[in-house]
Amino acid sequence: MEYKVIPEDRFDEVVDHLRSTFFSDEPLNKAAGLSIPNDYLEHHTYHTLEENMSIMAVTGDNEIAGVILNGSVYPGDYEEALNILEQDSDEKIKKIFRLLFQESINADFFQRFQADKIYELRILSVSPKFRGQGIAKSLVEHAISEGKDHGYKIAKADATGFFSQKILKSNGFNTVLEKYYDKYADTRGEPILHVQSPHIKLQILYKIID
Ligand code: ACO
């Protein structure tokens, strides 16, 4: 398996890969039952790819086995993203990203780590036929090395499922905050997302990378 920065001429292929994996089987996307293709997620994907810090794992036949998409975050970005989200018509997307943006604001990275920019590991995805071979773990290692090369001091990830939490922690990430999915509820106390076991909580994780 070879690990390399995703070139522009493979961006469309990465979106195809995500349509058949992450967009449907990441725990929150699955709980929300997102419609695929999905304009919001695809815009989010291209926007992140254009930062040229994302990594793909490719086989000897040049097939994409997995990807990790990484981008930068600056002060005020989550607040702005939350405002833009409210204008979106996709109610399922809102259920997911209200949680992620609000908890990211609560995690208060810029104050907490006295940082002026953050390296965010945003989307981690391995094709079902290549899972269980340590590819996600290697993608995280390569992503961190890429972040260091770009001069970042602090990495962040919103780990939405049990396995991504395990993988990131085995790569030296620690927890800033966690939110149990049954506590993400509407005004009547009903959970907004019914996330399947063994995924019981969101964890916002960090790693100092300088
Ligand atoms: N069942 C049991 N153990 C698992 C599973 C699973 N489904 N998935 C991963 N693991 C364990 C492995 O056993 C391994 O543990 P070990 O180091 O103790 O042996 C460890 O997690 C690392 O596994 P990898 O082989 O590196 O993980 P893999 O390449 O299979 O990819 C991933 C894992 C990315 C979670 C994949 O299942 C996937 O694409 N899922 C759908 C999308 C998703 O949920 N992405 C993460 C969301 S959070 C984010 O993107 C920031």
Short mmCIF file of C-alpha atoms and ligand atoms in Angstrom, two decimals:
data_model
loop_
_atom_site.label_atom_id
_atom_site.label_comp_id
_atom_site.label_asym_id
_atom_site.label_seq_id
_atom_site.Cartn_x
_atom_site.Cartn_y
_atom_site.Cartn_z
CA MET A 1 0.00 0.00 0.00
CA GLU A 2 1.31 3.45 -0.89
CA TYR A 3 0.35 6.61 1.04
CA LYS A 4 0.47 9.98 -0.72
CA VAL A 5 -1.08 13.43 -0.89
CA ILE A 6 -4.24 13.33 -3.02
CA PRO A 7 -3.62 15.09 -6.36
CA GLU A 8 -6.31 17.26 -7.96
CA ASP A 9 -6.91 14.81 -10.80
CA ARG A 10 -8.19 12.24 -8.27
CA PHE A 11 -10.60 14.51 -6.32
CA ASP A 12 -13.67 13.17 -8.19
CA GLU A 13 -12.57 9.58 -7.51
CA VAL A 14 -12.28 10.40 -3.79
CA VAL A 15 -15.86 11.69 -3.80
CA ASP A 16 -16.96 8.45 -5.51
CA HIS A 17 -15.12 6.47 -2.82
CA LEU A 18 -16.85 8.47 -0.06
CA ARG A 19 -20.30 8.05 -1.64
CA SER A 20 -19.90 4.29 -1.34
CA THR A 21 -18.32 4.32 2.15
CA PHE A 22 -18.18 7.24 4.59
CA PHE A 23 -21.32 9.11 3.44
CA SER A 24 -23.45 6.07 4.25
CA ASP A 25 -21.58 4.16 6.98
CA GLU A 26 -19.93 6.76 9.24
CA PRO A 27 -21.99 6.40 12.47
CA LEU A 28 -23.73 9.83 12.40
CA ASN A 29 -24.38 9.78 8.63
CA LYS A 30 -25.89 6.32 9.09
CA ALA A 31 -28.04 7.41 12.05
CA ALA A 32 -29.35 10.42 10.11
CA GLY A 33 -29.97 8.32 6.96
CA LEU A 34 -28.38 10.92 4.71
CA SER A 35 -29.42 11.19 1.09
CA ILE A 36 -26.56 10.27 -1.23
CA PRO A 37 -25.22 11.97 -3.31
CA ASN A 38 -25.18 14.79 -0.80
CA ASP A 39 -24.44 18.39 -1.83
CA TYR A 40 -23.37 19.58 1.61
CA LEU A 41 -20.90 16.74 2.23
CA GLU A 42 -19.53 16.92 -1.30
CA HIS A 43 -18.91 20.65 -1.03
CA HIS A 44 -17.23 20.03 2.37
CA THR A 45 -15.08 17.31 0.72
CA TYR A 46 -13.87 19.40 -2.26
CA HIS A 47 -13.24 22.40 -0.01
CA THR A 48 -11.00 20.23 2.21
CA LEU A 49 -9.25 18.48 -0.70
CA GLU A 50 -8.33 21.87 -2.18
CA GLU A 51 -6.11 22.54 0.84
CA ASN A 52 -3.83 19.77 -0.54
CA MET A 53 -3.09 18.15 2.84
CA SER A 54 -5.28 15.05 2.39
CA ILE A 55 -3.79 11.58 2.06
CA MET A 56 -4.88 8.48 0.16
CA ALA A 57 -3.86 4.85 0.51
CA VAL A 58 -3.53 3.29 -2.94
CA THR A 59 -2.96 -0.32 -3.95
CA GLY A 60 -0.40 -1.55 -6.48
CA ASP A 61 -3.22 -1.32 -9.08
CA ASN A 62 -3.70 2.36 -8.18
CA GLU A 63 -7.08 1.68 -6.53
CA ILE A 64 -8.05 4.01 -3.65
CA ALA A 65 -8.33 1.82 -0.54
CA GLY A 66 -8.82 4.64 1.95
CA VAL A 67 -8.46 8.35 2.55
CA ILE A 68 -8.00 10.86 5.32
CA LEU A 69 -9.08 14.40 4.50
CA ASN A 70 -7.39 17.16 6.48
CA GLY A 71 -7.98 20.88 6.63
CA SER A 72 -7.25 24.00 8.60
CA VAL A 73 -9.48 25.81 11.10
CA TYR A 74 -9.08 29.45 12.18
CA PRO A 75 -10.75 31.37 15.02
CA GLY A 76 -14.42 32.05 14.25
CA ASP A 77 -14.68 29.32 11.58
CA TYR A 78 -17.05 27.05 13.56
CA GLU A 79 -19.33 29.98 14.47
CA GLU A 80 -19.48 31.01 10.80
CA ALA A 81 -20.08 27.41 9.67
CA LEU A 82 -22.94 27.10 12.16
CA ASN A 83 -24.58 30.26 10.77
CA ILE A 84 -24.25 29.02 7.19
CA LEU A 85 -25.61 25.61 8.22
CA GLU A 86 -28.85 27.17 9.48
CA GLN A 87 -29.56 28.40 5.93
CA ASP A 88 -29.24 24.87 4.49
CA SER A 89 -32.40 23.00 3.57
CA ASP A 90 -31.05 19.51 4.44
CA GLU A 91 -32.52 18.78 7.89
CA LYS A 92 -30.52 15.55 8.26
CA ILE A 93 -27.24 17.35 7.67
CA LYS A 94 -28.28 19.96 10.25
CA LYS A 95 -28.78 17.24 12.90
CA ILE A 96 -25.16 16.12 12.42
CA PHE A 97 -23.32 19.38 11.94
CA ARG A 98 -25.12 21.36 14.67
CA LEU A 99 -23.70 18.80 17.08
CA LEU A 100 -20.18 18.81 15.59
CA PHE A 101 -19.86 22.58 15.25
CA GLN A 102 -21.40 23.35 18.65
CA GLU A 103 -19.19 20.85 20.49
CA SER A 104 -16.16 22.15 18.59
CA ILE A 105 -17.02 25.66 19.78
CA ASN A 106 -17.40 24.29 23.32
CA ALA A 107 -14.00 22.58 23.08
CA ASP A 108 -12.51 26.08 22.68
CA PHE A 109 -9.24 24.95 21.05
CA PHE A 110 -7.86 28.40 20.28
CA GLN A 111 -8.04 29.56 23.89
CA ARG A 112 -7.23 26.19 25.41
CA PHE A 113 -4.06 25.63 23.37
CA GLN A 114 -3.22 29.27 22.65
CA ALA A 115 -3.26 28.40 18.96
CA ASP A 116 -3.97 30.65 15.98
CA LYS A 117 -4.73 27.75 13.62
CA ILE A 118 -5.63 24.09 13.98
CA TYR A 119 -4.99 21.07 11.78
CA GLU A 120 -8.25 19.11 11.57
CA LEU A 121 -8.44 15.43 10.62
CA ARG A 122 -11.90 15.64 9.11
CA ILE A 123 -12.85 12.50 7.22
CA LEU A 124 -11.30 9.06 7.73
CA SER A 125 -12.59 6.33 5.45
CA VAL A 126 -11.44 2.86 4.35
CA SER A 127 -13.31 0.76 1.76
CA PRO A 128 -15.02 -2.26 3.33
CA LYS A 129 -12.88 -4.75 1.40
CA PHE A 130 -9.66 -3.23 2.79
CA ARG A 131 -10.76 -2.86 6.42
CA GLY A 132 -9.03 -4.57 9.34
CA GLN A 133 -5.53 -4.31 7.80
CA GLY A 134 -4.28 -1.26 9.73
CA ILE A 135 -4.88 1.15 6.82
CA ALA A 136 -6.81 3.71 8.94
CA LYS A 137 -4.04 3.66 11.54
CA SER A 138 -1.40 4.32 8.85
CA LEU A 139 -3.53 7.06 7.28
CA VAL A 140 -3.63 8.86 10.65
CA GLU A 141 0.17 8.55 11.01
CA HIS A 142 0.71 10.00 7.51
CA ALA A 143 -1.81 12.77 8.17
CA ILE A 144 0.06 13.84 11.30
CA SER A 145 3.36 13.91 9.47
CA GLU A 146 1.74 16.03 6.71
CA GLY A 147 0.37 18.45 9.33
CA LYS A 148 3.84 18.81 10.88
CA ASP A 149 5.33 19.53 7.45
CA HIS A 150 2.80 22.35 7.05
CA GLY A 151 3.85 23.87 10.37
CA TYR A 152 0.82 23.02 12.52
CA LYS A 153 1.32 22.54 16.26
CA ILE A 154 -2.04 21.08 17.21
CA ALA A 155 -4.21 18.45 15.54
CA LYS A 156 -7.93 17.92 16.22
CA ALA A 157 -10.40 15.22 15.26
CA ASP A 158 -14.11 14.73 15.92
CA ALA A 159 -14.19 10.98 16.42
CA THR A 160 -17.79 9.90 15.97
CA GLY A 161 -17.47 6.15 16.49
CA PHE A 162 -15.89 3.59 18.77
CA PHE A 163 -13.33 2.43 16.20
CA SER A 164 -12.14 5.87 15.09
CA GLN A 165 -11.74 6.76 18.78
CA LYS A 166 -9.62 3.66 19.32
CA ILE A 167 -7.50 4.32 16.21
CA LEU A 168 -6.83 7.98 17.06
CA LYS A 169 -5.99 7.22 20.69
CA SER A 170 -3.55 4.53 19.61
CA ASN A 171 -1.92 7.30 17.55
CA GLY A 172 -1.45 9.48 20.66
CA PHE A 173 -4.65 11.55 20.62
CA ASN A 174 -6.29 12.59 23.91
CA THR A 175 -9.82 13.67 24.77
CA VAL A 176 -10.81 17.32 25.15
CA LEU A 177 -14.51 16.60 25.56
CA GLU A 178 -17.09 13.96 24.90
CA LYS A 179 -20.83 14.04 24.37
CA TYR A 180 -23.06 11.00 24.79
CA TYR A 181 -25.48 10.67 21.88
CA ASP A 182 -28.45 10.06 24.17
CA LYS A 183 -27.80 13.49 25.72
CA TYR A 184 -28.00 15.22 22.32
CA ALA A 185 -31.74 15.68 22.61
CA ASP A 186 -34.59 17.93 21.47
CA THR A 187 -36.78 20.09 23.76
CA ARG A 188 -38.85 17.03 24.76
CA GLY A 189 -35.73 15.10 25.74
CA GLU A 190 -35.86 12.82 22.66
CA PRO A 191 -32.44 11.93 21.20
CA ILE A 192 -31.93 13.76 17.89
CA LEU A 193 -29.81 10.96 16.40
CA HIS A 194 -30.28 7.27 17.17
CA VAL A 195 -26.68 6.14 16.77
CA GLN A 196 -26.16 2.39 16.62
CA SER A 197 -24.11 0.49 19.19
CA PRO A 198 -21.15 0.28 19.83
CA HIS A 199 -21.02 4.01 19.01
CA ILE A 200 -22.33 5.78 22.12
CA LYS A 201 -20.55 9.12 22.13
CA LEU A 202 -18.74 11.78 20.18
CA GLN A 203 -15.20 12.50 21.31
CA ILE A 204 -13.31 15.63 20.38
CA LEU A 205 -9.66 14.67 20.42
CA TYR A 206 -6.36 16.52 20.16
CA LYS A 207 -2.69 15.81 19.66
CA ILE A 208 0.23 18.21 20.07
CA ILE A 209 2.31 17.65 16.94
CA ASP A 210 5.28 20.01 17.12
N1 ACO B 1 -14.52 -4.03 14.32
C1 ACO B 1 -13.57 -4.33 15.24
N2 ACO B 1 -12.37 -3.67 15.33
C2 ACO B 1 -12.17 -2.67 14.46
C3 ACO B 1 -13.12 -2.30 13.47
C4 ACO B 1 -14.35 -3.03 13.42
N3 ACO B 1 -15.33 -2.72 12.56
N4 ACO B 1 -12.62 -1.26 12.75
C5 ACO B 1 -11.40 -0.98 13.28
N5 ACO B 1 -11.14 -1.83 14.31
C6 ACO B 1 -9.94 -1.86 15.15
C7 ACO B 1 -8.91 -2.81 14.59
O1 ACO B 1 -9.08 -4.10 15.11
C8 ACO B 1 -7.61 -2.21 15.03
O2 ACO B 1 -7.38 -2.50 16.39
P1 ACO B 1 -5.94 -3.05 16.88
O3 ACO B 1 -4.96 -1.95 16.55
O4 ACO B 1 -6.15 -3.27 18.33
O5 ACO B 1 -5.70 -4.28 16.08
C9 ACO B 1 -7.87 -0.72 14.97
O6 ACO B 1 -9.30 -0.58 15.09
C10 ACO B 1 -7.34 -0.09 13.70
O7 ACO B 1 -8.00 -0.66 12.62
P2 ACO B 1 -7.64 -0.36 11.11
O8 ACO B 1 -7.47 -1.66 10.39
O9 ACO B 1 -6.52 0.64 11.00
O10 ACO B 1 -9.01 0.33 10.64
P3 ACO B 1 -9.64 0.19 9.19
O11 ACO B 1 -8.58 0.40 8.15
O12 ACO B 1 -10.44 -1.04 9.12
O13 ACO B 1 -10.62 1.47 9.14
C11 ACO B 1 -12.50 2.83 9.80
C12 ACO B 1 -11.44 1.82 10.26
C13 ACO B 1 -11.83 4.05 9.16
C14 ACO B 1 -13.27 3.30 11.05
C15 ACO B 1 -13.44 2.14 8.76
O14 ACO B 1 -14.15 1.13 9.41
C16 ACO B 1 -14.43 3.09 8.09
O15 ACO B 1 -14.14 3.66 7.03
N6 ACO B 1 -15.64 3.25 8.70
C17 ACO B 1 -16.71 4.11 8.16
C18 ACO B 1 -16.36 5.58 8.26
C19 ACO B 1 -16.02 6.04 9.68
O16 ACO B 1 -16.68 5.71 10.64
N7 ACO B 1 -14.94 6.85 9.79
C20 ACO B 1 -14.48 7.47 11.05
C21 ACO B 1 -15.37 8.61 11.47
S1 ACO B 1 -14.54 9.82 12.49
C22 ACO B 1 -13.62 10.77 11.41
O17 ACO B 1 -13.72 10.67 10.23
C23 ACO B 1 -12.63 11.81 11.96
#
